[in-house]
Amino acid sequence: MSLKYGVLGLLKGEPLHGYEVKNRFEAMLGGTWEVNIGQIYTTLQRLERDGFVRPLGPRGDRGKLQYELSPNGQKALDQWLAEPDSGPQQLHEDIYVKLLLATRIANGDLHGLLARQKRAYLQRLRDLNRLEERARRDGRVDLARLVRGALLHTEADLKWMDELSSERFGEEGAKTE
Amino acid sequence: MDGRTFFRAFRGGGGKNGMNSVGPNVAALARTELVRLTDVTKVYQGGITGALNGVSATIEKGEFTAIMGPSGSGKSTMLNLVAGLDRPTSGSVSVGGTDLGKLGEAGLARFRRDHIGFVFQFFYLLPNLTALENVLIPAQLKGSSATERASELLDQLGIKDVGDRYPARLSGGQQQRVAIARALINNPTLLLADEPTGALDTHTGEQVMELLGQLHRDGQTILLVTHDAKLATRNAARVLSVMDGKIVDDARLESPERAPSEVIRVRGEEASR
Ligand SMILES: Nc1ncnc2c1ncn2[C@@H]1O[C@H](COP(=O)(O)OP(=O)(O)OP(=O)(O)O)[C@@H](O)[C@H]1O
Ligand SMILES: [Mg+2]
């Protein structure tokens, strides 16, 4: 996920100070992505270098500097927004590799691992449900939408565990070694 | 046994000791055991393998427990045994301290009427009765106080306007609410729900689950069978996993207030070009 376009998107409409960009970005993500102010300034500097944003007013104390979107930045943002995310599916949690390894080296405790992982996913679903409930109650629509996406993902992961649990490993697991 | 059989059994209930005293609102703060299954097996006639193969579990008063597992794993069988709709092949089932195996047919019917509310996937409303009349089928109270209680329930479940409609003129979600009202009419000790959202779309299913959650917060003990883990974990802090007629996991979930970043982390790319 790109901080660069996040920053561009927030600058659409009105010029902002670096710390305002940070606050709005974190608010939009509902606290699920914390950025430090240094990252924001670095991103703004690069965007300025590439001609996507312009500082308003004289350079000096960077905390006092506001940035606005340039026409080029506007174009880049529109393009990015219109483009669907394609490319490979991102699977970054350990469990994917862990499970594949467990089918061949864990000596029969694959089912133990699956059971423990299922529990962890159930707990995650519980946490997500409670977070969604709170987000909706507090009118935090963006966060509620993110949680919804996460819930559906976790459900899919849980279904995968169920599929693996009902597979018969052994003969076939040995073959792949 | 399907829903229709159930309601024949329900209506045939006999006995007249009025409302049960163990209403849902006395949900115990202290942990009180409500259901106990001990080494329960169930082999259906003509069944090749057992539907339940040695199940032991206890359910406490006030708990919201979900039962999950693949198709044919024995979930409905388990629920039916707890409801006293069927008897185990071996082992024992007791509810509220009563060993159901010690009850005769009439005793079981009375037990169901006084202590069990049952909600099914396909509602099983009687088509020739209005919503309100359906709710009243198992009612122990008679006359105006029964009607009052039924109307109250319809109101509580958000369907008071449709009391005089026939089921054919109700949406699935409304029919399920009527079925829930019917299950609650006698203040059951235990509410059993077998895939109550299985025939509903996502949104309507969520509403029905929200209702069950509300009932639970008001103290109702609920045992829910579902294939939807997202929905189950909204309310259930305990999930029993069933496979091949056995309980293979008993997950007790925690419910702390966690900060968003402890629950979800949106990942940024490393500082780019
Ligand atoms: N009345 C019956 N007579 C014979 N066999 C039955 C009967 N009811 C259930 N079974 C069998 O017992 C096993 C468990 O069935 P059960 O209905 O409890 O499964 P379940 O977990 O509820 O499945 P599903 O998710 O499909 O509803 C299955 O093999 C089923 O075929
Ligand atoms: Mg079933």
GROMACS .gro file of C-alpha atoms and ligand atoms in nm:
model
  482
    1MET     CA    1   0.000   0.000   0.000
    2SER     CA    2   0.129   0.336  -0.098
    3LEU     CA    3   0.182   0.628   0.135
    4LYS     CA    4   0.265   0.843  -0.166
    5TYR     CA    5  -0.082   0.830  -0.314
    6GLY     CA    6  -0.241   0.851   0.025
    7VAL     CA    7  -0.068   1.184   0.075
    8LEU     CA    8  -0.164   1.305  -0.273
    9GLY     CA    9  -0.523   1.207  -0.208
   10LEU     CA   10  -0.539   1.401   0.115
   11LEU     CA   11  -0.394   1.712  -0.050
   12LYS     CA   12  -0.670   1.709  -0.308
   13GLY     CA   13  -0.909   1.985  -0.212
   14GLU     CA   14  -0.692   2.183   0.025
   15PRO     CA   15  -0.329   2.255   0.110
   16LEU     CA   16  -0.208   2.095   0.432
   17HIS     CA   17   0.084   2.104   0.670
   18GLY     CA   18   0.285   1.787   0.713
   19TYR     CA   19   0.140   1.714   1.054
   20GLU     CA   20  -0.213   1.766   0.920
   21VAL     CA   21  -0.141   1.509   0.650
   22LYS     CA   22  -0.023   1.268   0.918
   23ASN     CA   23  -0.327   1.322   1.139
   24ARG     CA   24  -0.577   1.292   0.858
   25PHE     CA   25  -0.408   0.989   0.715
   26GLU     CA   26  -0.414   0.809   1.048
   27ALA     CA   27  -0.771   0.914   1.113
   28MET     CA   28  -0.881   0.781   0.775
   29LEU     CA   29  -0.715   0.446   0.846
   30GLY     CA   30  -0.875   0.443   1.190
   31GLY     CA   31  -0.546   0.383   1.366
   32THR     CA   32  -0.463   0.070   1.167
   33TRP     CA   33  -0.160   0.234   1.009
   34GLU     CA   34   0.060   0.456   1.215
   35VAL     CA   35   0.307   0.673   1.026
   36ASN     CA   36   0.573   0.889   1.181
   37ILE     CA   37   0.604   1.249   1.087
   38GLY     CA   38   0.949   1.184   0.936
   39GLN     CA   39   0.798   0.948   0.679
   40ILE     CA   40   0.545   1.212   0.586
   41TYR     CA   41   0.811   1.478   0.532
   42THR     CA   42   1.027   1.240   0.329
   43THR     CA   43   0.726   1.152   0.114
   44LEU     CA   44   0.636   1.518   0.066
   45GLN     CA   45   0.995   1.601  -0.036
   46ARG     CA   46   0.996   1.324  -0.295
   47LEU     CA   47   0.658   1.432  -0.428
   48GLU     CA   48   0.792   1.784  -0.457
   49ARG     CA   49   1.104   1.658  -0.638
   50ASP     CA   50   0.880   1.472  -0.886
   51GLY     CA   51   0.663   1.779  -0.939
   52PHE     CA   52   0.347   1.635  -0.782
   53VAL     CA   53   0.318   1.882  -0.494
   54ARG     CA   54   0.429   2.239  -0.438
   55PRO     CA   55   0.516   2.414  -0.116
   56LEU     CA   56   0.313   2.723  -0.042
   57GLY     CA   57   0.519   3.014   0.083
   58PRO     CA   58   0.888   3.040   0.158
   59ARG     CA   59   1.098   2.743   0.270
   60GLY     CA   60   1.212   2.751   0.631
   61ASP     CA   61   1.072   2.566   0.929
   62ARG     CA   62   0.925   2.255   0.763
   63GLY     CA   63   0.660   2.234   1.032
   64LYS     CA   64   0.517   2.564   0.910
   65LEU     CA   65   0.519   2.471   0.543
   66GLN     CA   66   0.194   2.391   0.362
   67TYR     CA   67   0.182   2.179   0.048
   68GLU     CA   68  -0.065   2.181  -0.237
   69LEU     CA   69  -0.132   1.940  -0.520
   70SER     CA   70   0.016   2.039  -0.859
   71PRO     CA   71  -0.167   1.970  -1.189
   72ASN     CA   72   0.076   1.682  -1.249
   73GLY     CA   73   0.005   1.547  -0.902
   74GLN     CA   74  -0.364   1.572  -0.974
   75LYS     CA   75  -0.318   1.370  -1.293
   76ALA     CA   76  -0.108   1.105  -1.121
   77LEU     CA   77  -0.366   1.074  -0.845
   78ASP     CA   78  -0.660   1.040  -1.085
   79GLN     CA   79  -0.475   0.771  -1.278
   80TRP     CA   80  -0.391   0.578  -0.966
   81LEU     CA   81  -0.748   0.597  -0.836
   82ALA     CA   82  -0.890   0.474  -1.167
   83GLU     CA   83  -0.655   0.178  -1.188
   84PRO     CA   84  -0.768  -0.148  -1.029
   85ASP     CA   85  -0.520  -0.329  -0.807
   86SER     CA   86  -0.399  -0.618  -1.015
   87GLY     CA   87  -0.073  -0.801  -0.983
   88PRO     CA   88  -0.006  -1.097  -0.758
   89GLN     CA   89  -0.209  -1.170  -0.446
   90GLN     CA   90  -0.015  -1.064  -0.138
   91LEU     CA   91   0.016  -1.334   0.124
   92HIS     CA   92   0.253  -1.208   0.387
   93GLU     CA   93   0.166  -1.396   0.704
   94ASP     CA   94   0.392  -1.681   0.816
   95ILE     CA   95   0.110  -1.931   0.830
   96TYR     CA   96   0.113  -2.001   0.457
   97VAL     CA   97   0.467  -2.132   0.455
   98LYS     CA   98   0.433  -2.282   0.801
   99LEU     CA   99   0.144  -2.500   0.692
  100LEU     CA  100   0.316  -2.621   0.379
  101LEU     CA  101   0.619  -2.718   0.583
  102ALA     CA  102   0.404  -2.882   0.848
  103THR     CA  103   0.251  -3.114   0.590
  104ARG     CA  104   0.591  -3.269   0.539
  105ILE     CA  105   0.797  -3.230   0.853
  106ALA     CA  106   0.572  -3.196   1.155
  107ASN     CA  107   0.522  -3.571   1.196
  108GLY     CA  108   0.149  -3.581   1.223
  109ASP     CA  109   0.098  -3.267   1.422
  110LEU     CA  110  -0.036  -3.083   1.123
  111HIS     CA  111  -0.378  -3.127   1.275
  112GLY     CA  112  -0.262  -2.974   1.601
  113LEU     CA  113  -0.128  -2.675   1.412
  114LEU     CA  114  -0.451  -2.643   1.215
  115ALA     CA  115  -0.657  -2.655   1.532
  116ARG     CA  116  -0.444  -2.389   1.701
  117GLN     CA  117  -0.454  -2.170   1.392
  118LYS     CA  118  -0.831  -2.206   1.369
  119ARG     CA  119  -0.860  -2.090   1.727
  120ALA     CA  120  -0.642  -1.791   1.653
  121TYR     CA  121  -0.862  -1.702   1.357
  122LEU     CA  122  -1.177  -1.739   1.565
  123GLN     CA  123  -1.029  -1.504   1.822
  124ARG     CA  124  -0.939  -1.265   1.541
  125LEU     CA  125  -1.296  -1.277   1.411
  126ARG     CA  126  -1.422  -1.205   1.759
  127ASP     CA  127  -1.187  -0.906   1.793
  128LEU     CA  128  -1.281  -0.778   1.448
  129ASN     CA  129  -1.651  -0.809   1.524
  130ARG     CA  130  -1.612  -0.610   1.841
  131LEU     CA  131  -1.406  -0.348   1.663
  132GLU     CA  132  -1.667  -0.319   1.386
  133GLU     CA  133  -1.938  -0.280   1.645
  134ARG     CA  134  -1.748   0.002   1.814
  135ALA     CA  135  -1.656   0.168   1.484
  136ARG     CA  136  -2.020   0.172   1.374
  137ARG     CA  137  -2.138   0.295   1.710
  138ASP     CA  138  -1.887   0.581   1.695
  139GLY     CA  139  -1.977   0.665   1.337
  140ARG     CA  140  -1.629   0.573   1.210
  141VAL     CA  141  -1.744   0.455   0.870
  142ASP     CA  142  -1.400   0.417   0.711
  143LEU     CA  143  -1.276   0.198   0.992
  144ALA     CA  144  -1.595  -0.011   0.985
  145ARG     CA  145  -1.541  -0.074   0.614
  146LEU     CA  146  -1.181  -0.180   0.668
  147VAL     CA  147  -1.287  -0.415   0.946
  148ARG     CA  148  -1.547  -0.565   0.719
  149GLY     CA  149  -1.280  -0.644   0.462
  150ALA     CA  150  -1.061  -0.797   0.730
  151LEU     CA  151  -1.350  -1.009   0.861
  152LEU     CA  152  -1.414  -1.155   0.519
  153HIS     CA  153  -1.045  -1.227   0.469
  154THR     CA  154  -1.019  -1.402   0.802
  155GLU     CA  155  -1.327  -1.605   0.721
  156ALA     CA  156  -1.156  -1.720   0.403
  157ASP     CA  157  -0.843  -1.817   0.596
  158LEU     CA  158  -1.055  -2.013   0.839
  159LYS     CA  159  -1.222  -2.196   0.553
  160TRP     CA  160  -0.881  -2.287   0.422
  161MET     CA  161  -0.796  -2.442   0.761
  162ASP     CA  162  -1.120  -2.642   0.738
  163GLU     CA  163  -1.031  -2.767   0.394
  164LEU     CA  164  -0.686  -2.871   0.507
  165SER     CA  165  -0.832  -3.041   0.815
  166SER     CA  166  -1.052  -3.259   0.601
  167GLU     CA  167  -0.770  -3.350   0.361
  168ARG     CA  168  -0.592  -3.673   0.421
  169PHE     CA  169  -0.223  -3.610   0.452
  170GLY     CA  170   0.040  -3.876   0.476
  171GLU     CA  171   0.094  -4.075   0.159
  172GLU     CA  172   0.063  -3.770  -0.054
  173GLY     CA  173   0.259  -3.550   0.187
  174ALA     CA  174   0.547  -3.796   0.179
  175LYS     CA  175   0.557  -3.796  -0.199
  176THR     CA  176   0.630  -3.428  -0.222
  177GLU     CA  177   0.933  -3.453   0.002
  178MET     CA  178  -3.676  -3.496   1.318
  179ASP     CA  179  -3.772  -3.183   1.130
  180GLY     CA  180  -3.950  -2.872   1.246
  181ARG     CA  181  -4.298  -3.000   1.178
  182THR     CA  182  -4.247  -3.310   1.386
  183PHE     CA  183  -4.108  -3.086   1.652
  184PHE     CA  184  -4.416  -2.872   1.665
  185ARG     CA  185  -4.648  -3.167   1.673
  186ALA     CA  186  -4.452  -3.283   1.971
  187PHE     CA  187  -4.459  -2.933   2.113
  188ARG     CA  188  -4.832  -2.891   2.087
  189GLY     CA  189  -4.905  -3.238   2.218
  190GLY     CA  190  -4.729  -3.128   2.535
  191GLY     CA  191  -4.996  -3.182   2.805
  192GLY     CA  192  -4.917  -3.095   3.166
  193LYS     CA  193  -5.019  -2.772   3.328
  194ASN     CA  194  -4.772  -2.632   3.571
  195GLY     CA  195  -4.783  -2.293   3.411
  196MET     CA  196  -4.481  -2.083   3.332
  197ASN     CA  197  -4.149  -2.224   3.421
  198SER     CA  198  -3.986  -2.036   3.700
  199VAL     CA  199  -3.640  -2.035   3.547
  200GLY     CA  200  -3.689  -1.746   3.309
  201PRO     CA  201  -3.413  -1.615   3.087
  202ASN     CA  202  -3.360  -1.307   3.298
  203VAL     CA  203  -3.212  -1.492   3.589
  204ALA     CA  204  -2.901  -1.552   3.383
  205ALA     CA  205  -2.663  -1.655   3.646
  206LEU     CA  206  -2.379  -1.423   3.718
  207ALA     CA  207  -2.227  -1.706   3.909
  208ARG     CA  208  -2.136  -1.995   3.682
  209THR     CA  209  -2.421  -2.239   3.688
  210GLU     CA  210  -2.424  -2.547   3.478
  211LEU     CA  211  -2.732  -2.576   3.260
  212VAL     CA  212  -2.660  -2.854   3.012
  213ARG     CA  213  -2.446  -3.162   3.058
  214LEU     CA  214  -2.373  -3.420   2.791
  215THR     CA  215  -2.190  -3.727   2.919
  216ASP     CA  216  -2.037  -3.977   2.674
  217VAL     CA  217  -2.324  -3.930   2.437
  218THR     CA  218  -2.347  -4.148   2.131
  219LYS     CA  219  -2.617  -4.158   1.869
  220VAL     CA  220  -2.652  -4.424   1.604
  221TYR     CA  221  -2.950  -4.374   1.376
  222GLN     CA  222  -3.136  -4.676   1.248
  223GLY     CA  223  -2.973  -4.774   0.925
  224GLY     CA  224  -2.680  -4.546   1.000
  225ILE     CA  225  -2.347  -4.699   0.906
  226THR     CA  226  -2.140  -4.495   1.148
  227GLY     CA  227  -2.253  -4.314   1.457
  228ALA     CA  228  -2.384  -3.960   1.419
  229LEU     CA  229  -2.232  -3.884   1.761
  230ASN     CA  230  -1.940  -4.083   1.891
  231GLY     CA  231  -1.882  -3.998   2.255
  232VAL     CA  232  -1.962  -3.637   2.319
  233SER     CA  233  -1.916  -3.479   2.660
  234ALA     CA  234  -1.970  -3.112   2.728
  235THR     CA  235  -2.128  -2.870   2.967
  236ILE     CA  236  -2.300  -2.542   2.893
  237GLU     CA  237  -2.343  -2.277   3.155
  238LYS     CA  238  -2.639  -2.054   3.215
  239GLY     CA  239  -2.612  -1.729   3.027
  240GLU     CA  240  -2.357  -1.859   2.778
  241PHE     CA  241  -2.381  -1.801   2.405
  242THR     CA  242  -2.217  -2.103   2.250
  243ALA     CA  243  -2.173  -2.173   1.881
  244ILE     CA  244  -2.143  -2.522   1.739
  245MET     CA  245  -1.956  -2.542   1.411
  246GLY     CA  246  -1.841  -2.822   1.190
  247PRO     CA  247  -1.875  -2.974   0.845
  248SER     CA  248  -2.201  -3.103   0.706
  249GLY     CA  249  -2.298  -3.436   0.859
  250SER     CA  250  -2.067  -3.396   1.158
  251GLY     CA  251  -2.352  -3.428   1.409
  252LYS     CA  252  -2.440  -3.069   1.500
  253SER     CA  253  -2.815  -3.100   1.454
  254THR     CA  254  -2.813  -3.436   1.622
  255MET     CA  255  -2.650  -3.279   1.924
  256LEU     CA  256  -2.901  -2.996   1.935
  257ASN     CA  257  -3.194  -3.236   1.900
  258LEU     CA  258  -3.069  -3.442   2.193
  259VAL     CA  259  -3.034  -3.135   2.412
  260ALA     CA  260  -3.385  -3.031   2.309
  261GLY     CA  261  -3.523  -3.367   2.412
  262LEU     CA  262  -3.647  -3.420   2.058
  263ASP     CA  263  -3.459  -3.745   2.036
  264ARG     CA  264  -3.281  -3.981   2.271
  265PRO     CA  265  -2.916  -4.081   2.270
  266THR     CA  266  -2.814  -4.439   2.193
  267SER     CA  267  -2.593  -4.430   2.500
  268GLY     CA  268  -2.471  -4.174   2.749
  269SER     CA  269  -2.681  -3.911   2.915
  270VAL     CA  270  -2.814  -3.563   2.854
  271SER     CA  271  -2.927  -3.346   3.140
  272VAL     CA  272  -3.068  -2.996   3.134
  273GLY     CA  273  -3.114  -2.788   3.446
  274GLY     CA  274  -3.028  -3.090   3.656
  275THR     CA  275  -3.295  -3.310   3.497
  276ASP     CA  276  -3.169  -3.629   3.335
  277LEU     CA  277  -3.374  -3.638   3.016
  278GLY     CA  278  -3.327  -4.015   2.997
  279LYS     CA  279  -3.541  -4.048   3.309
  280LEU     CA  280  -3.837  -3.873   3.147
  281GLY     CA  281  -4.111  -4.059   2.961
  282GLU     CA  282  -4.262  -3.924   2.643
  283ALA     CA  283  -4.511  -3.699   2.822
  284GLY     CA  284  -4.239  -3.577   3.055
  285LEU     CA  285  -4.013  -3.496   2.762
  286ALA     CA  286  -4.292  -3.307   2.587
  287ARG     CA  287  -4.348  -3.105   2.903
  288PHE     CA  288  -3.975  -3.044   2.935
  289ARG     CA  289  -3.960  -2.912   2.578
  290ARG     CA  290  -4.259  -2.690   2.630
  291ASP     CA  291  -4.133  -2.544   2.956
  292HIS     CA  292  -3.762  -2.516   2.892
  293ILE     CA  293  -3.674  -2.523   2.524
  294GLY     CA  294  -3.717  -2.272   2.246
  295PHE     CA  295  -3.612  -2.400   1.904
  296VAL     CA  296  -3.544  -2.200   1.588
  297PHE     CA  297  -3.482  -2.374   1.256
  298GLN     CA  298  -3.319  -2.281   0.929
  299PHE     CA  299  -3.647  -2.295   0.738
  300PHE     CA  300  -3.870  -2.128   0.998
  301TYR     CA  301  -4.147  -2.394   0.993
  302LEU     CA  302  -4.435  -2.156   1.043
  303LEU     CA  303  -4.780  -2.302   0.987
  304PRO     CA  304  -4.904  -2.148   0.662
  305ASN     CA  305  -5.270  -2.132   0.757
  306LEU     CA  306  -5.208  -1.933   1.075
  307THR     CA  307  -5.117  -1.565   1.103
  308ALA     CA  308  -4.785  -1.456   1.246
  309LEU     CA  309  -4.942  -1.387   1.582
  310GLU     CA  310  -5.125  -1.720   1.585
  311ASN     CA  311  -4.802  -1.897   1.501
  312VAL     CA  312  -4.633  -1.734   1.799
  313LEU     CA  313  -4.919  -1.848   2.017
  314ILE     CA  314  -4.904  -2.216   1.916
  315PRO     CA  315  -4.695  -2.333   2.209
  316ALA     CA  316  -4.817  -2.065   2.453
  317GLN     CA  317  -4.877  -2.182   2.805
  318LEU     CA  318  -5.055  -1.870   2.910
  319LYS     CA  319  -5.404  -1.851   2.766
  320GLY     CA  320  -5.636  -1.581   2.648
  321SER     CA  321  -5.548  -1.215   2.660
  322SER     CA  322  -5.230  -1.249   2.862
  323ALA     CA  323  -5.088  -1.486   2.600
  324THR     CA  324  -5.182  -1.248   2.320
  325GLU     CA  325  -5.028  -0.965   2.516
  326ARG     CA  326  -4.703  -1.153   2.562
  327ALA     CA  327  -4.698  -1.251   2.193
  328SER     CA  328  -4.757  -0.894   2.080
  329GLU     CA  329  -4.484  -0.775   2.312
  330LEU     CA  330  -4.244  -1.022   2.156
  331LEU     CA  331  -4.339  -0.919   1.803
  332ASP     CA  332  -4.278  -0.562   1.908
  333GLN     CA  333  -3.944  -0.646   2.067
  334LEU     CA  334  -3.838  -0.827   1.751
  335GLY     CA  335  -3.939  -0.535   1.533
  336ILE     CA  336  -4.233  -0.699   1.352
  337LYS     CA  337  -4.538  -0.583   1.543
  338ASP     CA  338  -4.701  -0.454   1.224
  339VAL     CA  339  -4.716  -0.794   1.059
  340GLY     CA  340  -4.892  -0.988   1.335
  341ASP     CA  341  -5.202  -1.051   1.131
  342ARG     CA  342  -5.025  -1.152   0.812
  343TYR     CA  343  -4.991  -1.508   0.690
  344PRO     CA  344  -4.637  -1.646   0.649
  345ALA     CA  345  -4.661  -1.646   0.269
  346ARG     CA  346  -4.682  -1.268   0.288
  347LEU     CA  347  -4.372  -1.230   0.506
  348SER     CA  348  -4.008  -1.201   0.399
  349GLY     CA  349  -3.765  -1.467   0.514
  350GLY     CA  350  -3.624  -1.237   0.779
  351GLN     CA  351  -3.972  -1.158   0.910
  352GLN     CA  352  -4.064  -1.526   0.915
  353GLN     CA  353  -3.753  -1.604   1.114
  354ARG     CA  354  -3.842  -1.331   1.365
  355VAL     CA  355  -4.186  -1.482   1.403
  356ALA     CA  356  -4.021  -1.819   1.460
  357ILE     CA  357  -3.795  -1.662   1.724
  358ALA     CA  358  -4.096  -1.504   1.895
  359ARG     CA  359  -4.265  -1.843   1.895
  360ALA     CA  360  -3.953  -1.998   2.048
  361LEU     CA  361  -3.954  -1.734   2.322
  362ILE     CA  362  -4.322  -1.732   2.409
  363ASN     CA  363  -4.279  -1.954   2.716
  364ASN     CA  364  -3.957  -1.791   2.838
  365PRO     CA  365  -3.742  -2.092   2.760
  366THR     CA  366  -3.449  -2.177   2.982
  367LEU     CA  367  -3.252  -2.255   2.671
  368LEU     CA  368  -3.282  -2.120   2.318
  369LEU     CA  369  -3.154  -2.359   2.052
  370ALA     CA  370  -3.102  -2.232   1.699
  371ASP     CA  371  -3.006  -2.460   1.412
  372GLU     CA  372  -2.863  -2.248   1.131
  373PRO     CA  373  -3.116  -1.970   1.188
  374THR     CA  374  -2.949  -1.749   0.928
  375GLY     CA  375  -2.883  -2.026   0.677
  376ALA     CA  376  -3.175  -1.932   0.454
  377LEU     CA  377  -3.129  -1.556   0.481
  378ASP     CA  378  -2.915  -1.312   0.286
  379THR     CA  379  -2.615  -1.150   0.453
  380HIS     CA  380  -2.789  -0.839   0.575
  381THR     CA  381  -3.102  -1.012   0.704
  382GLY     CA  382  -2.885  -1.281   0.862
  383GLU     CA  383  -2.694  -1.010   1.046
  384GLN     CA  384  -3.015  -0.861   1.176
  385VAL     CA  385  -3.135  -1.196   1.305
  386MET     CA  386  -2.798  -1.256   1.468
  387GLU     CA  387  -2.815  -0.911   1.624
  388LEU     CA  388  -3.150  -1.006   1.775
  389LEU     CA  389  -3.002  -1.322   1.921
  390GLY     CA  390  -2.721  -1.109   2.062
  391GLN     CA  391  -2.973  -0.877   2.224
  392LEU     CA  392  -3.154  -1.171   2.381
  393HIS     CA  393  -2.822  -1.300   2.508
  394ARG     CA  394  -2.735  -0.965   2.662
  395ASP     CA  395  -3.071  -0.982   2.836
  396GLY     CA  396  -2.963  -1.311   2.988
  397GLN     CA  397  -3.085  -1.577   2.748
  398THR     CA  398  -2.873  -1.891   2.725
  399ILE     CA  399  -2.826  -1.973   2.358
  400LEU     CA  400  -2.683  -2.268   2.170
  401LEU     CA  401  -2.636  -2.187   1.804
  402VAL     CA  402  -2.543  -2.411   1.513
  403THR     CA  403  -2.401  -2.219   1.221
  404HIS     CA  404  -2.165  -2.244   0.926
  405ASP     CA  405  -2.088  -1.872   0.944
  406ALA     CA  406  -1.792  -1.804   1.171
  407LYS     CA  407  -1.816  -1.429   1.118
  408LEU     CA  408  -2.168  -1.423   1.246
  409ALA     CA  409  -2.107  -1.678   1.520
  410THR     CA  410  -1.826  -1.479   1.678
  411ARG     CA  411  -2.034  -1.163   1.697
  412ASN     CA  412  -2.213  -1.310   1.992
  413ALA     CA  413  -2.054  -1.636   2.089
  414ALA     CA  414  -1.755  -1.626   2.320
  415ARG     CA  415  -1.732  -2.002   2.292
  416VAL     CA  416  -1.711  -2.216   1.982
  417LEU     CA  417  -1.741  -2.594   1.989
  418SER     CA  418  -1.598  -2.759   1.679
  419VAL     CA  419  -1.755  -3.087   1.585
  420MET     CA  420  -1.612  -3.340   1.345
  421ASP     CA  421  -1.720  -3.697   1.274
  422GLY     CA  422  -1.951  -3.696   1.572
  423LYS     CA  423  -1.691  -3.573   1.818
  424ILE     CA  424  -1.610  -3.240   1.976
  425VAL     CA  425  -1.260  -3.171   1.849
  426ASP     CA  426  -1.216  -2.826   1.996
  427ASP     CA  427  -1.372  -2.609   2.262
  428ALA     CA  428  -1.250  -2.256   2.200
  429ARG     CA  429  -1.323  -1.996   2.464
  430LEU     CA  430  -1.267  -1.658   2.312
  431GLU     CA  431  -1.161  -1.343   2.487
  432SER     CA  432  -1.356  -1.021   2.454
  433PRO     CA  433  -1.132  -0.731   2.562
  434GLU     CA  434  -1.154  -0.387   2.405
  435ARG     CA  435  -0.859  -0.380   2.171
  436ALA     CA  436  -0.720  -0.078   1.992
  437PRO     CA  437  -0.766  -0.087   1.614
  438SER     CA  438  -0.392  -0.134   1.560
  439GLU     CA  439  -0.397  -0.444   1.780
  440VAL     CA  440  -0.661  -0.597   1.556
  441ILE     CA  441  -0.574  -0.477   1.206
  442ARG     CA  442  -0.252  -0.352   1.061
  443VAL     CA  443  -0.265  -0.196   0.717
  444ARG     CA  444   0.076  -0.243   0.572
  445GLY     CA  445   0.266   0.031   0.398
  446GLU     CA  446   0.537  -0.029   0.145
  447GLU     CA  447   0.888   0.055   0.255
  448ALA     CA  448   0.967   0.417   0.181
  449SER     CA  449   0.945   0.438  -0.194
  450ARG     CA  450   1.175   0.570  -0.459
  451LIG     N1  451  -3.303  -3.912   1.114
  451LIG     C1  452  -3.189  -3.965   1.071
  451LIG     N2  453  -3.180  -4.091   1.028
  451LIG     C2  454  -3.065  -4.144   0.986
  451LIG     N3  455  -2.949  -4.077   0.982
  451LIG     C3  456  -2.950  -3.949   1.021
  451LIG     C4  457  -3.068  -3.885   1.068
  451LIG     N4  458  -3.039  -3.758   1.100
  451LIG     C5  459  -2.907  -3.742   1.075
  451LIG     N5  460  -2.853  -3.857   1.029
  451LIG     C6  461  -2.711  -3.879   0.996
  451LIG     O1  462  -2.633  -3.847   1.109
  451LIG     C7  463  -2.515  -3.775   1.073
  451LIG     C8  464  -2.514  -3.642   1.143
  451LIG     O2  465  -2.621  -3.563   1.095
  451LIG     P1  466  -2.656  -3.418   1.147
  451LIG     O3  467  -2.786  -3.382   1.087
  451LIG     O4  468  -2.646  -3.416   1.294
  451LIG     O5  469  -2.537  -3.335   1.081
  451LIG     P2  470  -2.513  -3.178   1.083
  451LIG     O6  471  -2.379  -3.156   1.144
  451LIG     O7  472  -2.628  -3.107   1.142
  451LIG     O8  473  -2.500  -3.147   0.926
  451LIG     P3  474  -2.551  -3.018   0.843
  451LIG     O9  475  -2.447  -2.912   0.861
  451LIG    O10  476  -2.552  -3.069   0.702
  451LIG    O11  477  -2.686  -2.979   0.892
  451LIG     C9  478  -2.518  -3.766   0.921
  451LIG    O12  479  -2.439  -3.869   0.869
  451LIG    C10  480  -2.664  -3.785   0.887
  451LIG    O13  481  -2.676  -3.844   0.761
  452MG      MG  482  -2.777  -2.979   1.063
   0.00000   0.00000   0.00000
